[in-house]
CSV table of C-alpha atoms in Angstrom, one decimal:
chain,number,residue,atom,x,y,z
L,1,GLU,CA,-25.3,26.6,79.7
L,2,LEU,CA,-27.4,27.8,76.7
L,3,LYS,CA,-25.4,29.1,73.9
L,4,VAL,CA,-26.6,30.9,70.8
L,5,GLU,CA,-23.9,31.4,68.2
L,6,GLN,CA,-24.2,33.5,65.1
L,7,ASN,CA,-21.9,33.6,62.1
L,8,PRO,CA,-20.6,35.6,60.6
L,9,LEU,CA,-20.4,38.4,63.2
L,10,PHE,CA,-19.5,40.9,60.5
L,11,LEU,CA,-20.6,40.8,56.9
L,12,SER,CA,-19.9,43.3,54.2
L,13,MET,CA,-21.8,42.7,51.0
L,14,GLN,CA,-22.2,44.3,47.7
L,15,GLU,CA,-25.6,45.4,46.6
L,16,GLY,CA,-27.3,42.7,44.5
L,17,LYS,CA,-25.5,39.8,46.1
L,18,ASN,CA,-26.9,36.9,48.2
L,19,TYR,CA,-25.7,35.7,51.5
L,20,THR,CA,-26.8,33.6,54.5
L,21,ILE,CA,-26.4,34.3,58.2
L,22,TYR,CA,-26.4,31.3,60.5
L,23,CYS,CA,-27.7,30.8,64.0
L,24,ASN,CA,-26.8,27.7,66.0
L,25,TYR,CA,-28.1,27.1,69.5
L,26,SER,CA,-27.2,24.5,72.1
L,27,THR,CA,-30.5,23.5,73.7
L,28,THR,CA,-33.8,22.1,72.6
L,29,SER,CA,-36.0,24.9,71.3
L,30,ASP,CA,-39.1,24.7,69.1
L,31,ARG,CA,-39.1,28.3,68.3
L,32,LEU,CA,-36.6,30.9,67.2
L,33,TYR,CA,-36.8,34.7,66.6
L,34,TRP,CA,-34.9,37.1,64.4
L,35,TYR,CA,-34.6,40.8,65.2
L,36,ARG,CA,-33.1,43.7,63.5
L,37,GLN,CA,-31.4,46.7,65.1
L,38,ASP,CA,-30.5,49.9,63.2
L,39,PRO,CA,-27.6,51.9,64.6
L,40,GLY,CA,-28.6,53.9,67.7
L,41,LYS,CA,-32.1,52.3,67.6
L,42,SER,CA,-33.9,49.5,69.5
L,43,LEU,CA,-34.6,46.1,68.2
L,44,GLU,CA,-37.6,45.2,66.0
L,45,SER,CA,-39.0,41.8,65.4
L,46,LEU,CA,-38.4,40.4,61.9
L,47,PHE,CA,-39.5,36.7,62.1
L,48,VAL,CA,-41.0,34.3,64.5
L,49,LEU,CA,-40.3,30.7,63.6
L,50,LEU,CA,-42.5,28.4,65.6
L,51,SER,CA,-41.8,24.8,64.4
L,52,ASN,CA,-39.3,22.6,62.7
L,53,GLY,CA,-39.2,23.3,59.0
L,54,ALA,CA,-40.8,26.8,59.4
L,55,VAL,CA,-39.9,29.2,56.7
L,56,LYS,CA,-40.9,32.9,56.6
L,57,GLN,CA,-40.1,35.5,54.0
L,58,GLU,CA,-40.4,39.2,53.9
L,59,GLY,CA,-39.1,41.1,51.0
L,60,ARG,CA,-35.4,40.2,50.4
L,61,LEU,CA,-35.1,38.3,53.7
L,62,MET,CA,-36.1,34.6,54.3
L,63,ALA,CA,-35.7,32.8,57.6
L,64,SER,CA,-35.9,29.0,58.2
L,65,LEU,CA,-35.6,26.8,61.2
L,66,ASP,CA,-34.3,23.2,61.6
L,67,THR,CA,-34.9,22.2,65.2
L,68,LYS,CA,-33.2,18.9,64.8
L,69,ALA,CA,-30.0,20.5,63.7
L,70,ARG,CA,-30.6,23.4,66.1
L,71,LEU,CA,-29.9,25.7,63.3
L,72,SER,CA,-31.7,28.7,61.8
L,73,THR,CA,-30.7,30.6,58.7
L,74,LEU,CA,-31.4,34.1,57.5
L,75,HIS,CA,-31.0,34.4,53.8
L,76,ILE,CA,-30.5,37.7,52.1
L,77,THR,CA,-31.4,37.9,48.4
L,78,ALA,CA,-30.1,40.7,46.1
L,79,ALA,CA,-29.0,42.9,49.0
L,80,VAL,CA,-29.8,46.6,49.1
L,81,HIS,CA,-28.3,49.3,51.2
L,82,ASP,CA,-31.5,49.6,53.4
L,83,LEU,CA,-30.7,46.1,54.8
L,84,SER,CA,-27.6,47.4,56.5
L,85,ALA,CA,-28.2,46.7,60.2
L,86,THR,CA,-27.4,44.3,63.0
L,87,TYR,CA,-29.4,41.1,62.9
L,88,PHE,CA,-29.9,39.0,66.1
L,89,CYS,CA,-31.4,35.6,66.5
L,90,ALA,CA,-32.9,34.5,69.8
L,91,VAL,CA,-34.3,31.2,71.2
L,92,LEU,CA,-36.6,30.3,74.0
L,93,ASP,CA,-36.0,32.2,77.2
L,94,MET,CA,-34.9,35.0,75.0
L,95,ARG,CA,-31.2,34.4,74.9
L,96,PHE,CA,-29.7,36.3,72.0
L,97,GLY,CA,-26.8,35.6,69.7
L,98,ALA,CA,-24.0,38.2,69.5
L,99,GLY,CA,-25.5,39.7,66.4
L,100,THR,CA,-24.4,39.9,62.8
L,101,ARG,CA,-23.5,43.4,61.6
L,102,LEU,CA,-24.4,43.6,58.0
L,103,THR,CA,-23.1,46.4,55.8
L,104,VAL,CA,-24.3,46.5,52.2
L,105,LYS,CA,-22.2,48.6,49.9
L,106,PRO,CA,-23.1,50.0,46.5
C,1,LYS,CA,-51.6,51.0,70.3
C,2,ALA,CA,-48.8,52.5,72.2
C,3,GLY,CA,-45.5,50.8,72.2
C,4,VAL,CA,-43.1,50.0,75.0
C,5,THR,CA,-42.1,53.2,76.8
C,6,GLN,CA,-38.9,53.5,78.7
C,7,THR,CA,-37.8,56.5,80.9
C,8,PRO,CA,-35.5,58.2,81.1
C,9,ARG,CA,-34.0,57.9,77.7
C,10,TYR,CA,-30.6,59.2,78.7
C,11,LEU,CA,-28.9,59.7,82.0
C,12,ILE,CA,-25.5,60.3,83.5
C,13,LYS,CA,-24.5,59.1,86.9
C,14,THR,CA,-21.3,58.9,88.8
C,15,ARG,CA,-19.7,55.8,90.3
C,16,GLY,CA,-21.3,54.7,93.6
C,17,GLN,CA,-24.7,56.2,92.8
C,18,GLN,CA,-27.8,54.2,92.1
C,19,VAL,CA,-30.2,54.5,89.3
C,20,THR,CA,-33.8,53.4,88.6
C,21,LEU,CA,-35.1,52.8,85.1
C,22,SER,CA,-38.8,52.5,84.2
C,23,CYS,CA,-40.6,50.5,81.6
C,24,SER,CA,-44.3,50.6,80.6
C,25,PRO,CA,-45.2,47.6,78.5
C,26,ILE,CA,-47.7,47.5,75.7
C,27,SER,CA,-51.2,47.4,77.0
C,28,GLY,CA,-52.2,43.9,77.8
C,29,HIS,CA,-48.7,42.5,78.0
C,30,ARG,CA,-47.9,41.0,81.3
C,31,SER,CA,-44.3,39.9,80.7
C,32,VAL,CA,-41.5,42.4,80.9
C,33,SER,CA,-37.8,41.5,80.2
C,34,TRP,CA,-34.8,43.6,80.7
C,35,TYR,CA,-31.5,43.5,78.7
C,36,GLN,CA,-28.2,45.2,78.9
C,37,GLN,CA,-26.5,46.0,75.7
C,38,THR,CA,-22.8,47.0,75.4
C,39,PRO,CA,-20.4,46.9,72.5
C,40,GLY,CA,-18.2,44.4,74.3
C,41,GLN,CA,-20.7,42.0,75.7
C,42,GLY,CA,-23.6,42.3,73.3
C,43,LEU,CA,-27.2,41.8,74.4
C,44,GLN,CA,-27.3,40.2,77.8
C,45,PHE,CA,-30.5,39.1,79.6
C,46,LEU,CA,-31.0,40.6,83.0
C,47,PHE,CA,-34.4,39.4,84.2
C,48,GLU,CA,-38.0,38.7,83.2
C,49,TYR,CA,-41.1,39.4,85.2
C,50,PHE,CA,-44.6,38.1,84.7
C,51,SER,CA,-47.5,39.1,86.8
C,52,GLU,CA,-45.3,40.7,89.4
C,53,THR,CA,-43.1,37.6,89.8
C,54,GLN,CA,-39.5,37.2,88.6
C,55,ARG,CA,-39.5,34.2,86.3
C,56,ASN,CA,-36.0,34.2,85.0
C,57,LYS,CA,-32.8,35.9,86.0
C,58,GLY,CA,-29.6,36.3,84.0
C,59,ASN,CA,-26.0,36.2,85.4
C,60,PHE,CA,-25.7,39.6,86.9
C,61,PRO,CA,-24.6,40.6,90.4
C,62,GLY,CA,-27.1,41.5,93.1
C,63,ARG,CA,-26.6,45.2,92.5
C,64,PHE,CA,-29.0,44.7,89.6
C,65,SER,CA,-32.6,44.3,90.8
C,66,GLY,CA,-36.0,44.7,89.4
C,67,ARG,CA,-39.7,44.6,90.1
C,68,GLN,CA,-43.0,44.6,88.4
C,69,PHE,CA,-46.2,46.3,89.5
C,70,SER,CA,-49.8,45.2,89.3
C,71,ASN,CA,-50.3,47.3,86.2
C,72,SER,CA,-47.4,45.4,84.6
C,73,ARG,CA,-45.1,48.4,84.6
C,74,SER,CA,-41.6,47.5,85.6
C,75,GLU,CA,-38.6,49.1,87.1
C,76,MET,CA,-35.0,48.1,87.3
C,77,ASN,CA,-32.5,49.4,89.8
C,78,VAL,CA,-28.7,49.3,89.8
C,79,SER,CA,-27.0,50.2,93.0
C,80,THR,CA,-23.4,51.2,93.6
C,81,LEU,CA,-22.8,52.0,90.0
C,82,GLU,CA,-19.6,51.0,88.3
C,83,LEU,CA,-18.0,52.4,85.1
C,84,GLY,CA,-18.8,49.0,83.5
C,85,ASP,CA,-22.5,49.6,84.0
C,86,SER,CA,-22.5,52.1,81.2
C,87,ALA,CA,-24.8,50.6,78.6
C,88,LEU,CA,-28.1,50.8,76.8
C,89,TYR,CA,-30.7,49.1,78.9
C,90,LEU,CA,-33.6,47.7,76.9
C,91,CYS,CA,-36.9,46.7,78.1
C,92,ALA,CA,-39.2,44.4,76.1
C,93,SER,CA,-42.7,43.2,76.7
C,94,SER,CA,-44.5,40.1,75.5
C,95,PHE,CA,-48.1,38.8,75.6
C,96,LEU,CA,-47.2,35.3,76.8
C,97,GLN,CA,-50.8,34.3,77.4
C,98,GLY,CA,-52.8,31.8,75.5
C,99,PRO,CA,-51.6,31.0,72.0
C,100,SER,CA,-48.8,33.5,72.2
C,101,THR,CA,-45.7,33.4,70.0
C,102,GLY,CA,-43.5,34.9,72.7
C,103,GLU,CA,-42.3,37.6,70.4
C,104,LEU,CA,-40.7,40.5,72.2
C,105,PHE,CA,-41.5,44.2,71.6
C,106,PHE,CA,-38.7,46.5,72.6
C,107,GLY,CA,-38.7,50.0,73.9
C,108,GLU,CA,-36.2,52.6,72.7
C,109,GLY,CA,-33.9,52.0,75.7
C,110,SER,CA,-32.4,54.0,78.5
C,111,ARG,CA,-28.8,54.9,77.8
C,112,LEU,CA,-26.8,55.1,81.0
C,113,THR,CA,-23.4,56.7,81.3
C,114,VAL,CA,-21.4,56.2,84.5
C,115,LEU,CA,-18.6,58.7,85.0
């Protein structure tokens, strides 16, 4: 059975700090997706990683994919309050991880 | 370009009733997926339709069903509602043709409360 595991599930950060969210998956997948969900809202696409070694950056977020290790990371640089949300990773066939609820505190 | 539209946005039903939710995908998208989101179980895949055919199905009982029409609009139905069916039901569409990334575009969801 395909498993997609994210950690941590809850993350409380201070503004200005860096941190990394990890996404491990149990099956072969050459692509991985990151989505963001604000409270009470739907999901919006953040990154689409289409090959081994892919790296994408937008603002303070950077995502990378290692298909051999079956691992993707979402790195947060100098966190700001606006990044507070739940972040999901998903693999082929759109199975989602449990989500990482990020809270950025002043 | 209009996004994914889900109706109704909110609804309240009682146990034993049935409910139909509707999803209109982004124009040109032929793949529609449905997800159930609850605080306890997270985001769970229900099923995916492409060109009116169910391509994938999650691990849900037969009370949950869906279909897709020739215009790519999709409906999902839940019969004999149980309290545990209370959830946010999300629909997502994807292009999935040619050099597609497979990225999903989500609607705002239909929040179902079962009393």
